[in-house]
XYZ file of C-alpha atoms in Angstrom:
782
model
C 68.743 127.693 121.007
C 71.680 128.991 123.026
C 70.894 132.585 124.171
C 73.213 134.553 126.267
C 72.372 137.529 128.486
C 75.179 140.232 127.824
C 77.244 141.869 130.791
C 77.098 145.769 130.799
C 80.486 146.035 129.233
C 79.930 143.215 126.403
C 80.050 144.226 122.770
C 78.254 140.808 122.108
C 74.602 141.355 122.971
C 73.153 137.985 122.083
C 74.115 134.627 120.804
C 71.986 131.841 119.259
C 72.359 128.897 116.708
C 70.399 128.682 113.576
C 70.725 126.770 110.094
C 74.098 125.293 111.082
C 75.633 128.319 112.120
C 76.632 130.333 115.261
C 75.262 134.030 115.396
C 76.343 136.727 117.606
C 74.540 139.999 117.682
C 76.883 142.697 118.621
C 76.478 146.574 119.321
C 78.148 147.257 115.825
C 76.855 144.154 113.722
C 76.028 140.679 113.247
C 78.709 138.011 113.379
C 78.166 134.604 111.937
C 80.539 131.342 112.289
C 79.391 128.702 109.990
C 81.731 125.356 110.240
C 82.007 123.485 106.642
C 84.024 120.615 108.241
C 86.393 119.857 111.136
C 89.046 122.134 109.691
C 87.151 124.897 107.988
C 84.980 127.650 109.425
C 83.320 130.365 107.479
C 83.059 133.754 109.210
C 80.672 136.458 107.997
C 80.042 140.012 109.328
C 77.452 142.503 108.444
C 75.913 145.612 109.518
C 72.929 145.278 107.444
C 71.097 142.957 109.873
C 71.201 139.818 107.679
C 73.336 138.106 105.321
C 72.945 138.053 101.581
C 72.920 134.241 101.241
C 75.560 134.121 98.584
C 78.969 132.300 98.604
C 81.902 134.140 97.144
C 82.908 134.078 93.381
C 84.377 130.855 92.587
C 83.417 128.980 95.803
C 81.077 126.063 95.527
C 77.719 125.933 96.880
C 77.981 124.864 100.578
C 76.370 122.175 102.352
C 75.060 122.419 106.096
C 77.300 120.570 108.580
C 76.416 119.810 112.067
C 79.517 118.139 113.643
C 80.230 121.175 115.862
C 79.067 122.259 119.296
C 78.973 125.729 120.967
C 79.813 126.596 124.626
C 79.025 129.905 126.510
C 81.431 130.621 129.159
C 81.572 133.773 131.362
C 83.802 135.956 129.164
C 83.714 134.017 125.710
C 81.664 131.853 123.556
C 83.649 128.898 122.058
C 82.821 127.130 119.083
C 84.152 123.561 118.988
C 84.925 121.092 116.095
C 86.926 117.910 116.581
C 89.929 119.790 115.440
C 89.391 123.345 116.309
C 88.307 125.775 118.823
C 87.311 129.375 117.905
C 86.953 131.571 120.845
C 84.794 134.783 120.493
C 85.491 137.261 123.318
C 82.096 138.705 124.556
C 83.605 142.105 125.385
C 85.160 142.711 121.948
C 83.872 140.199 119.444
C 87.281 139.336 118.368
C 88.239 135.683 117.588
C 91.077 133.293 118.718
C 91.556 130.419 116.252
C 92.959 127.554 118.188
C 93.507 123.836 117.467
C 91.483 121.750 119.781
C 94.645 120.841 121.876
C 94.977 124.624 122.741
C 97.576 125.623 120.346
C 97.073 128.995 119.023
C 96.771 129.297 115.274
C 95.683 133.031 114.857
C 94.228 135.888 116.882
C 92.435 138.872 115.498
C 93.197 142.262 116.992
C 91.871 142.827 120.471
C 89.740 145.883 119.808
C 87.739 146.651 116.830
C 89.099 143.678 114.655
C 86.488 143.925 111.908
C 85.870 147.263 110.400
C 83.245 148.108 107.550
C 83.032 151.307 105.835
C 79.836 151.684 103.905
C 79.814 153.723 100.465
C 77.808 154.307 97.351
C 78.791 152.168 94.459
C 77.878 153.418 90.910
C 78.090 151.959 87.354
C 78.417 153.256 83.986
C 75.739 154.522 81.687
C 76.370 154.701 78.212
C 74.518 157.931 76.765
C 75.136 161.072 74.820
C 77.537 162.155 77.548
C 79.765 159.316 76.983
C 83.368 160.076 75.454
C 85.236 157.192 74.132
C 88.708 157.058 72.674
C 90.382 154.327 70.707
C 93.922 153.637 72.032
C 96.640 151.361 70.325
C 97.788 149.013 72.941
C 100.019 145.974 73.017
C 96.870 143.829 72.987
C 95.452 145.494 70.116
C 93.136 148.814 69.482
C 90.915 149.184 72.460
C 88.048 151.496 73.229
C 88.621 153.408 76.546
C 86.127 155.408 78.192
C 87.166 158.859 79.004
C 83.948 160.290 80.244
C 80.768 158.657 81.192
C 77.507 159.277 83.404
C 77.468 157.168 86.638
C 74.297 156.089 88.243
C 73.929 154.745 91.752
C 73.922 151.040 91.801
C 74.234 149.877 95.346
C 75.503 150.083 98.956
C 78.657 148.178 99.246
C 81.422 148.149 102.101
C 85.274 148.599 102.353
C 86.029 145.794 104.781
C 89.263 145.464 107.029
C 90.043 142.370 109.060
C 92.662 143.129 111.536
C 94.917 140.192 112.677
C 97.813 139.565 115.063
C 100.361 137.150 113.406
C 102.972 135.315 115.539
C 106.454 136.499 115.517
C 108.071 133.630 113.784
C 105.124 132.909 111.428
C 105.695 133.122 107.766
C 102.920 133.991 105.322
C 102.774 132.904 101.604
C 100.351 132.816 98.614
C 98.165 135.502 97.452
C 98.609 134.630 93.823
C 101.650 135.890 91.755
C 103.672 139.048 92.303
C 106.843 140.471 90.503
C 108.973 141.460 93.409
C 110.506 138.142 94.215
C 109.324 137.917 97.901
C 108.845 134.444 99.449
C 107.441 135.337 102.654
C 104.936 138.238 102.748
C 105.535 139.288 106.335
C 106.554 143.003 106.666
C 105.162 143.996 103.083
C 102.183 145.503 101.522
C 100.569 143.350 98.779
C 97.971 144.884 96.156
C 95.578 142.138 95.028
C 94.528 143.433 91.621
C 94.993 141.929 88.181
C 97.828 143.048 85.899
C 100.058 141.832 83.055
C 102.604 140.711 85.646
C 100.243 140.075 88.547
C 97.718 137.484 89.442
C 95.511 138.207 92.259
C 94.248 135.230 94.377
C 92.981 136.156 97.768
C 94.162 133.265 99.580
C 96.883 133.580 102.186
C 98.815 130.421 103.839
C 100.690 130.472 107.174
C 103.678 128.447 108.194
C 101.608 128.171 111.362
C 99.249 125.699 109.801
C 96.197 127.604 108.408
C 95.065 129.567 105.296
C 92.691 132.532 105.099
C 90.413 132.642 101.794
C 88.588 135.825 101.332
C 85.254 135.299 99.829
C 85.248 138.253 97.350
C 85.603 139.239 93.866
C 86.794 142.736 94.436
C 90.429 144.103 94.546
C 92.052 143.570 98.075
C 95.205 144.604 99.957
C 97.367 142.528 102.608
C 99.098 144.901 104.791
C 101.741 143.860 107.543
C 103.718 147.216 108.225
C 103.994 149.908 110.855
C 100.592 150.976 109.729
C 99.009 147.754 110.730
C 98.318 144.166 110.014
C 95.016 143.604 108.104
C 93.280 142.209 105.196
C 90.974 144.754 103.336
C 88.659 144.331 100.534
C 87.671 147.277 98.175
C 83.914 146.366 97.614
C 81.839 143.843 99.267
C 78.076 143.382 100.452
C 79.575 142.038 103.696
C 82.749 140.704 105.227
C 83.119 137.177 104.472
C 86.166 134.623 104.502
C 87.136 131.159 105.385
C 89.533 129.942 108.000
C 91.180 126.784 106.721
C 93.189 124.805 109.251
C 95.615 122.017 108.459
C 98.603 120.173 109.930
C 100.591 120.723 106.602
C 100.388 122.921 103.769
C 99.090 120.190 101.610
C 96.266 119.970 104.113
C 95.475 123.635 103.738
C 95.363 123.587 100.073
C 93.224 120.520 100.248
C 90.783 122.702 102.181
C 90.992 125.337 99.541
C 90.135 122.774 96.945
C 87.292 121.396 98.836
C 85.852 124.928 98.950
C 86.618 125.865 95.290
C 86.884 122.645 93.205
C 89.176 120.065 92.100
C 92.025 120.741 89.604
C 91.108 119.285 86.467
C 93.827 117.064 84.897
C 95.749 118.298 81.872
C 96.191 115.833 78.862
C 99.484 113.958 78.811
C 100.841 115.920 76.149
C 100.829 119.139 78.329
C 103.571 117.587 80.505
C 105.870 117.655 77.538
C 107.814 120.575 75.792
C 105.830 123.464 74.431
C 107.526 125.606 71.810
C 106.198 129.051 71.057
C 107.395 132.462 70.229
C 106.062 135.677 68.909
C 105.246 134.583 66.274
C 104.877 131.872 63.752
C 102.952 133.365 60.884
C 101.916 130.584 58.493
C 100.654 127.175 58.194
C 103.921 126.250 56.199
C 106.367 127.867 58.720
C 104.527 125.840 61.684
C 104.885 122.664 59.751
C 108.652 123.336 58.812
C 109.333 123.884 62.583
C 107.745 120.684 63.632
C 109.426 118.667 61.132
C 112.786 120.290 62.342
C 112.100 119.180 65.799
C 111.469 115.707 64.798
C 114.398 115.529 62.516
C 116.645 116.713 65.173
C 115.011 114.312 67.653
C 114.553 117.193 70.069
C 111.684 116.477 72.575
C 108.264 118.271 71.576
C 104.581 117.920 72.267
C 103.037 121.326 71.043
C 103.596 124.290 68.814
C 101.897 127.585 69.635
C 100.400 130.169 67.156
C 100.491 133.495 68.802
C 98.391 136.428 67.986
C 97.053 137.306 64.446
C 95.742 133.911 63.329
C 92.992 136.234 61.785
C 93.334 138.359 58.651
C 94.979 141.658 59.072
C 92.967 144.352 60.790
C 90.550 141.857 62.271
C 91.982 141.612 65.931
C 90.226 138.881 67.870
C 88.373 137.316 65.036
C 87.897 133.832 65.772
C 89.005 132.411 62.364
C 92.045 131.666 60.391
C 93.381 134.083 57.548
C 92.974 131.766 54.525
C 96.184 133.400 52.730
C 98.392 132.253 55.511
C 96.443 129.148 56.533
C 94.772 128.044 53.614
C 93.825 124.542 55.264
C 94.059 124.679 59.041
C 92.453 121.295 59.114
C 95.235 119.820 57.087
C 97.838 121.468 59.102
C 96.473 120.169 62.508
C 96.219 116.672 60.917
C 99.782 116.676 59.819
C 100.988 117.879 63.178
C 98.977 115.007 64.968
C 100.532 112.494 62.802
C 103.816 113.449 64.396
C 102.446 113.585 67.775
C 102.586 117.306 67.815
C 99.548 119.163 69.335
C 98.467 122.537 68.237
C 97.667 125.638 70.688
C 96.109 128.943 69.534
C 96.051 132.343 70.825
C 92.380 133.787 71.466
C 91.483 137.051 72.882
C 88.422 138.492 74.879
C 88.402 141.644 72.680
C 87.375 141.993 68.832
C 87.985 144.644 66.603
C 84.936 146.684 65.579
C 85.529 145.690 61.994
C 85.106 141.903 62.691
C 81.965 139.841 62.263
C 82.396 138.472 65.595
C 82.214 141.827 67.313
C 78.909 142.582 65.179
C 77.311 139.564 66.445
C 78.218 140.539 70.122
C 77.012 144.098 69.604
C 73.902 143.119 67.910
C 73.035 140.854 70.907
C 74.358 143.473 73.462
C 76.681 141.178 75.177
C 79.640 143.347 75.545
C 81.041 145.131 78.496
C 79.910 148.866 78.490
C 81.420 150.957 75.784
C 84.000 148.382 74.904
C 85.111 145.509 72.196
C 85.325 143.152 75.287
C 82.626 140.387 75.614
C 80.931 140.232 78.915
C 81.935 136.709 80.276
C 79.932 137.361 83.376
C 76.741 136.723 81.197
C 75.862 133.203 80.335
C 74.628 134.137 76.937
C 77.664 135.965 76.203
C 79.795 132.745 77.197
C 77.652 130.553 75.043
C 78.129 133.196 71.904
C 81.939 133.201 72.559
C 82.336 129.483 72.478
C 79.975 129.158 69.393
C 82.506 131.485 67.447
C 85.522 129.569 68.761
C 83.842 126.173 67.925
C 82.786 127.264 64.342
C 86.018 129.188 63.398
C 88.771 127.276 65.353
C 87.992 124.032 67.332
C 86.208 122.257 64.397
C 89.780 122.488 62.564
C 91.382 120.383 65.285
C 92.921 122.847 67.621
C 93.842 121.200 70.778
C 94.529 123.969 73.419
C 93.805 127.622 73.814
C 96.178 130.456 74.797
C 93.690 132.769 76.525
C 95.862 136.000 76.405
C 94.811 139.443 77.858
C 92.259 137.856 80.125
C 92.659 140.462 82.854
C 91.381 142.437 80.396
C 92.501 145.713 81.726
C 96.195 146.688 82.189
C 96.293 150.485 82.368
C 99.871 150.265 83.849
C 100.981 149.449 80.298
C 99.665 153.059 79.206
C 102.243 154.685 81.464
C 105.337 155.998 80.093
C 107.220 155.188 83.321
C 106.598 152.298 85.651
C 104.004 153.349 88.201
C 104.577 152.248 91.847
C 102.356 149.458 93.258
C 99.919 151.577 94.968
C 99.435 153.441 91.669
C 98.805 150.387 89.766
C 96.184 149.398 92.158
C 94.391 152.756 91.990
C 94.502 152.859 88.197
C 93.076 149.241 88.007
C 90.461 150.141 90.244
C 89.578 153.270 88.335
C 89.621 151.653 84.922
C 88.339 148.404 85.439
C 85.448 150.043 87.365
C 84.100 151.687 84.421
C 83.396 148.306 83.015
C 82.984 145.897 85.733
C 81.036 146.007 88.842
C 83.355 146.828 91.892
C 82.449 143.573 93.790
C 83.514 141.554 90.525
C 86.428 143.490 89.424
C 89.177 140.905 89.969
C 87.304 137.973 88.482
C 86.849 138.288 84.673
C 89.618 135.925 84.193
C 87.724 133.104 85.909
C 84.655 133.589 83.868
C 86.695 133.767 80.501
C 88.121 130.205 81.597
C 84.659 129.033 82.312
C 83.538 129.952 78.794
C 86.358 127.716 77.312
C 86.102 124.890 79.809
C 82.086 124.491 79.654
C 81.869 124.993 75.957
C 84.834 122.712 75.045
C 83.270 119.871 77.197
C 79.947 120.253 75.947
C 81.229 120.037 72.355
C 83.373 117.027 72.844
C 84.875 114.619 75.725
C 87.620 113.434 73.748
C 90.110 116.409 74.328
C 90.942 117.628 77.919
C 90.706 121.486 78.049
C 94.008 123.171 78.133
C 93.808 126.701 78.923
C 97.022 128.952 79.028
C 95.901 132.132 80.540
C 97.511 135.158 81.929
C 94.789 135.505 84.532
C 92.387 133.625 86.696
C 90.966 133.603 90.189
C 89.609 131.500 93.124
C 88.495 128.191 91.533
C 90.150 128.561 88.232
C 91.877 125.119 88.840
C 88.542 123.384 87.893
C 88.610 124.800 84.499
C 91.820 123.362 83.027
C 93.721 126.470 83.427
C 97.660 127.033 83.162
C 98.663 130.484 84.566
C 101.809 132.013 82.985
C 103.674 135.090 84.602
C 103.153 137.625 81.949
C 105.506 139.687 79.733
C 108.507 139.519 81.906
C 112.044 140.868 80.635
C 115.421 139.033 80.343
C 117.877 139.519 83.125
C 119.394 137.179 85.951
C 117.292 139.180 88.538
C 114.088 138.404 86.784
C 114.942 134.709 86.679
C 115.622 134.616 90.527
C 112.528 136.705 91.239
C 110.225 134.145 89.032
C 111.184 131.356 91.206
C 109.480 132.942 94.160
C 106.690 134.109 92.185
C 105.642 130.691 90.919
C 105.996 129.071 94.468
C 103.806 131.773 96.177
C 101.296 131.226 93.295
C 101.101 127.506 93.580
C 100.752 127.992 97.288
C 97.483 129.818 96.415
C 95.750 126.754 95.396
C 95.995 126.540 91.801
C 98.588 123.930 90.519
C 99.648 124.841 87.153
C 102.134 127.677 86.550
C 104.747 128.449 83.920
C 106.654 131.257 82.416
C 108.191 132.514 79.206
C 111.418 130.567 79.156
C 114.248 133.162 78.149
C 111.685 136.231 79.109
C 109.229 137.708 76.764
C 111.323 140.816 76.296
C 115.084 140.293 75.523
C 115.981 143.859 74.404
C 115.156 147.332 75.767
C 112.302 149.384 74.175
C 110.792 152.531 74.691
C 108.026 151.531 76.980
C 109.174 150.950 80.754
C 108.133 147.165 80.635
C 110.405 146.517 77.532
C 113.505 146.465 79.673
C 115.712 143.138 78.728
C 119.435 143.365 79.160
C 120.496 141.920 75.743
C 120.416 144.532 72.712
C 122.217 141.910 70.757
C 119.950 139.131 71.176
C 120.977 135.602 70.011
C 124.439 137.108 69.297
C 124.997 137.891 72.782
C 126.634 134.706 74.524
C 125.514 136.255 77.789
C 121.825 135.835 76.758
C 122.536 132.355 75.394
C 123.769 131.425 79.009
C 120.801 132.911 80.647
C 118.313 131.114 78.287
C 120.042 127.743 78.863
C 119.597 128.183 82.825
C 116.119 129.496 82.457
C 115.454 126.394 80.208
C 116.696 124.052 82.845
C 114.552 125.847 85.414
C 111.501 125.505 83.108
C 112.046 121.666 82.656
C 111.055 121.478 86.217
C 107.868 123.556 86.125
C 104.394 121.800 85.984
C 104.263 123.035 82.315
C 107.588 123.332 80.292
C 106.956 126.411 77.681
C 109.435 128.601 75.750
C 108.030 131.923 74.580
C 109.155 135.588 73.754
C 109.674 138.536 71.290
C 112.863 140.094 69.991
C 114.541 136.765 69.052
C 113.339 133.530 67.793
C 113.344 130.638 70.157
C 114.157 127.541 68.582
C 116.401 125.694 70.507
C 119.127 124.753 67.799
C 119.426 128.554 67.338
C 121.428 128.827 70.673
C 124.134 126.638 69.321
C 127.273 128.386 68.549
C 129.276 125.388 68.013
C 131.672 125.690 70.913
C 130.138 126.378 74.318
C 127.651 123.631 74.653
C 124.489 125.644 74.888
C 122.484 123.542 72.565
C 123.883 120.274 74.034
C 122.654 121.710 77.508
C 119.127 122.194 76.115
C 118.955 118.671 74.542
C 119.969 117.383 77.981
C 117.274 119.439 79.736
C 114.471 118.358 77.448
C 115.522 114.631 77.585
C 115.477 114.624 81.432
C 112.063 116.098 81.408
C 110.830 113.123 79.099
C 112.625 110.659 81.175
C 110.708 111.848 84.150
C 107.376 111.419 82.591
C 106.396 108.493 84.746
C 107.127 110.613 87.913
C 105.394 113.710 86.417
C 102.327 112.193 84.980
C 101.700 110.366 88.370
C 101.868 113.618 90.211
C 99.412 115.088 87.811
C 97.181 112.255 89.176
C 97.991 113.269 92.758
C 97.074 116.953 92.163
C 93.647 115.913 90.885
C 92.834 112.907 93.207
C 94.694 113.941 96.371
C 94.457 117.689 95.958
C 98.321 117.959 95.893
C 100.677 120.695 94.797
C 103.297 120.004 92.212
C 105.528 123.115 92.380
C 106.133 123.078 96.200
C 107.982 125.787 98.211
C 110.095 124.005 100.924
C 107.685 124.766 103.622
C 105.306 122.212 102.200
C 107.639 119.383 103.132
C 109.922 120.954 105.766
C 107.692 122.930 107.946
C 109.893 122.366 111.064
C 113.127 123.387 109.496
C 113.275 127.212 110.151
C 115.845 127.813 107.495
C 113.797 125.948 104.795
C 110.871 128.396 105.418
C 112.657 131.422 103.862
C 114.453 129.844 100.914
C 112.911 131.289 97.744
C 115.335 129.944 94.988
C 114.957 126.244 95.774
C 111.934 124.042 95.753
C 110.238 120.365 95.655
C 109.330 119.158 92.266
C 106.736 116.729 93.783
C 107.776 115.364 97.119
C 111.083 113.812 95.936
C 113.148 116.076 93.833
C 114.834 119.192 95.090
C 115.450 121.603 92.399
C 118.135 124.385 92.687
C 118.128 126.796 89.685
C 121.275 128.632 89.002
C 120.364 132.206 88.713
C 123.824 134.011 88.265
C 126.081 133.878 85.221
C 129.429 131.855 85.338
C 130.536 132.043 81.844
C 129.472 135.293 80.087
C 128.263 138.833 81.048
C 126.120 140.989 78.882
C 127.642 141.830 75.584
C 129.571 138.505 75.528
C 131.870 139.685 78.079
C 133.833 136.524 79.176
C 133.813 136.063 82.966
C 136.390 134.298 84.873
C 137.232 132.892 88.257
C 133.668 131.778 88.674
C 133.068 128.374 90.278
C 130.907 126.154 88.337
C 128.916 125.522 91.469
C 125.940 127.008 93.445
C 125.070 126.828 97.102
C 122.376 124.557 98.136
C 120.636 124.086 101.424
C 119.630 120.412 102.064
C 116.508 120.509 104.438
C 116.723 118.844 107.669
C 114.965 115.731 108.736
C 116.253 113.323 105.977
C 119.190 112.418 103.854
C 119.859 113.631 100.116
C 121.113 111.946 97.120
C 122.927 114.013 94.357
C 120.703 113.142 91.282
C 123.541 112.802 88.983
C 126.376 111.086 91.011
C 124.297 109.196 93.623
C 126.399 110.687 96.420
C 124.340 110.890 99.744
C 124.475 113.902 102.099
C 122.972 114.552 105.560
C 120.091 116.919 105.503
C 120.069 120.323 107.470
C 123.397 121.553 105.940
C 124.621 123.712 102.982
C 126.638 122.112 100.246
C 128.325 123.407 97.160
C 126.755 121.621 94.383
C 128.473 121.146 90.940
C 126.471 123.151 88.426
C 128.363 123.240 84.980
C 126.231 124.481 82.011
C 125.214 121.047 81.214
C 123.174 120.587 84.684
C 120.896 121.985 87.035
C 121.661 121.026 90.416
C 119.148 118.280 91.620
C 118.885 116.170 94.890
C 116.557 113.399 95.684
C 115.049 113.053 99.042
C 116.168 109.606 100.954
C 113.193 107.381 101.014
C 112.063 108.121 97.549
C 111.047 105.984 94.383
C 111.572 107.656 91.013
C 110.002 105.986 88.265
C 111.821 106.927 85.134
C 111.839 105.976 81.276
C 114.079 106.478 78.406
C 114.109 109.724 76.997
C 111.745 110.278 74.043
C 110.813 112.663 71.566
C 107.372 113.047 72.923
C 105.042 111.978 75.706
C 103.249 109.514 73.565
C 106.554 107.513 73.103
C 107.678 108.094 76.567
C 104.500 106.652 77.969
C 105.133 103.511 76.038
C 108.704 103.105 77.170
C 109.855 100.692 79.887
C 109.977 101.974 83.348
C 113.080 101.768 85.397
C 112.674 102.087 89.274
C 115.009 104.206 91.271
C 115.302 103.596 94.768
C 116.885 106.278 97.028
C 117.151 104.285 100.234
C 117.033 105.567 103.680
C 113.525 105.000 104.745
C 110.341 102.727 103.826
C 108.620 104.559 100.855
C 105.928 104.007 98.469
C 104.806 105.469 95.147
C 101.614 105.092 93.096
C 102.325 104.959 89.084
C 99.470 106.285 87.238
C 98.639 105.470 83.531
C 95.772 106.340 81.343
C 94.793 107.001 77.720
C 96.514 110.253 77.963
C 93.403 112.473 77.008
C 89.597 112.664 77.368
C 87.774 112.466 80.638
C 87.324 108.714 81.160
C 89.742 109.228 84.101
C 86.884 110.909 85.828
C 84.917 107.755 86.008
C 87.973 105.652 87.092
C 89.400 104.573 83.612
C 92.785 104.365 84.564
C 95.628 102.130 86.035
C 97.527 102.362 89.265
C 100.672 100.484 90.012
C 101.584 100.299 93.552
C 105.452 100.675 94.363
C 106.623 99.790 97.979
C 110.180 99.836 99.150
C 111.049 98.045 102.520
C 114.104 99.487 103.860
C 114.817 96.652 106.168
C 114.772 93.794 103.661
C 116.126 96.106 100.898
C 113.320 94.751 98.491
C 111.046 96.624 96.131
C 107.313 95.128 95.699
C 105.206 96.004 92.648
C 101.623 95.451 93.255
C 102.733 93.143 95.827
C 105.032 91.186 93.977
C 108.816 91.358 94.548
C 110.549 93.327 91.738
C 114.204 92.841 90.954
C 114.535 93.729 87.169
C 114.775 97.579 85.958
C 115.600 98.269 89.680
C 118.438 100.744 90.523
C 119.070 101.157 94.176
C 121.070 104.171 95.638
C 122.368 103.810 99.253
C-alpha cells in the first residue's frame, strides 16, 4: 500500500492502491484512477465516500489490469502505464494527462476541476392526480403526461469536469448535430436525443485522445467565454474514460474495447436501399421491385414505411390483410429477385391494438404511456415475441426502428426552439417517463431488443436495424443510424456531411441519411421546410437530388427516402438534362466498388476501423485538413468531394449560367493523389479545381493504394460473383486484404471467411496475390 502524508496546503489527504486502482482521498471527495490497459484509464469521483461498483450504460464489464505503477513525488502523485503518465497535483487534485515521453495531451483546470452538485431525483407516480392527454404527433397518437405526482427516488449529482484544451486542438464527435460544425471548439453542444440529433457522449481530439463519459443522462459540452467543461445532468458519481491513441483509429479502437465490436451487416446492406413515404400494398412493392430489375438499376432492398398494420392500429406488429394478403409470398418473390425487405416498426402502440393490451396487462409499459419499457428484460422479450409472431416469420429481413428516442418535444413547438430550449424540453418531458440517469439511452435498449431477439430466433440472417437513435455500445447491436427528418436545401446537404463525419468519429460506424431529404416542400410545422414547392417538376430539386444521391453512394449505407414526392430514380428523368443517367452512373459505381466496400466492412468489425472518415483520421499532421468538413475519406484510399452548390438550376427551375462545372478540392499533404476518372496524378498539400459535371462526384485516390473493383451488377449477390480487377495507384508500397464470406449469417464470427492478401511492391512494380505474382486483371496508374 502506498500512503502519503499530506502537506498542510494539500487538497489530497491520503493516497493508496487497492483492487487495481489508485485512490486519492481529498478534502472534497474521493478520486479513483483505474487503468484498463496501457492507453485507457477510468477516472471516477464521488462525495459519498465509496463508489457504486457500476460501469456506465453501454460499457462492457471491466477486468482488473495490473500493468501500471504509481510514484509519490513531493507535489504530485503520478500513475504510469507503458504509454501514459497521469499526474495528480496534490494541492488541487487536478490531473494532467501526458504520453510517457512527456508530451501533454490534456490538462484539467488548475483549481476545482471537478464539481458535483447533489440534488433530489424524483420519479412519476400514476395515481388519481395524474392527468394525461392524447396528442396527435408525426409519430402517431401519443399519451402525454400533463400532471402527475412525483415521489423522491434517490440522490444524484449534476457533474462538471473543467478542462483546458490546447490552442491548436480540434475536437470532434459527441454524436450527430444538425448545425454543420466539424470542429466543436468555441461551441456549446447539448447532448440529448431528438429527431435530428443523436447524442453520443464521446469526444475525440486531434491531439490524440478521447473522453468517453460514463453516463446515461443528458449532457452538455461547453467551450465558450463561460468556460470549457463537460457537464452531465444526473449521475450517481462522476465517471469517465480517458482514451489515448497515436491516431483517431487507435482512439476509436479504445472506445470499441470498452463498448464492444461493431457487428457486421449482411452483404446486401451495402447495396442500394430504396424507400419512400410510403409503399402501401404488397402489389405495389412487387411492381417497384420488378421495375428496378427490368431497368437494370441496382437494388438490394425495398422498405415498407409506417402503416403495415390495419388502419387505426398504430404500432401493431402485424400486416394489414387487405393490403398484404400474403406477406410470406411477397418476401419469397422479392428474395427470388435478390431483393430484401425492410419493415418499419415502432416502440409505441395505439391503445386499440392487441399488442398494447398485452403490454398493459403485464405492466411492461413506461408510466402512463403507450411505449414499451425497453429497460425491462421481460418487456424486451415480449416485444420481440410480437415481432417474431407477426412479422419475422413472414420473411422480413431487416428492421427500421423509427421514433426510437422516443420523445421529441421539439416537434410539438409551433416555431423552432433554440438548442438550449430543446435540451430543457427533453429533460422535462423524458424525465416524466425515464429515470434521469438513463434518459439518453432508450434507443440503445430498443436496439438490444431487436438484436438479442433475432439472434436467439435465427443465426441465418444478420441483424440490420436502421434506427433514428442509439447510444454508447449500439454498434454491437447491428445498428445503422440515420440523421432524421431533414429538409431539402443545398445548405442542408452541406451540413449533413459534417454531421455524418462527427457521428462516425463518435465510435459507431454505420450512418446514412434520407437522400434528397425527407421534406421537399414547405408545410406549417417549422421542420417541414423544404425549398421545392413544385417537387419533381422543379429541375432545381432534380439537380439537388442527383448530387445527394452521388454523395449517398459514398456513405456506409446507401439509402433513399422521403415524403412529398416519390423517389423511384427513373422519375427524375426529364429526357434531356441527364439526371437519370447520372443516378445510373452513381449506383453502378457503388456496385463496382463492392469488393472494396465489403472488405472495409470486415475491417470495421475485425480491426475496429471507421469507414466514413473525416480527414483528421488519416492526415492528422495537415493543419488545413483538420478543418475541412465537406470532404472525407471513404475507407483509407478514396477521397470523396461532394458537390454542395447548384450549377444548372435554381429553385423554381431557374436556369443558372456562368457557373463552372468544377468544385475546389483540397488534396491533403503527405502523399500524391490520382483523379479517379482520368488517372491524372497530383501532388498533395494543394487546392485543385476538380471537374464536376452532373455525371460525376469528384473522387481522388491516394497514391499507394489498391482498389479491388468488379463489373457493375444489379445487386450485391451478382457483384460478389463477378471477376475482380485490381487497380494499383502507384507511389508507395501498399497492401489490401480482400474479404469474402457467405454474405449473411454469423459464421464469420467463427472464422468462416476467405482473405486474399494483395501486396504491391513499388520498386519492382509487381502485384502479389497471396504471395504469387499477378499480372492478369491488373491496371496500374502511375
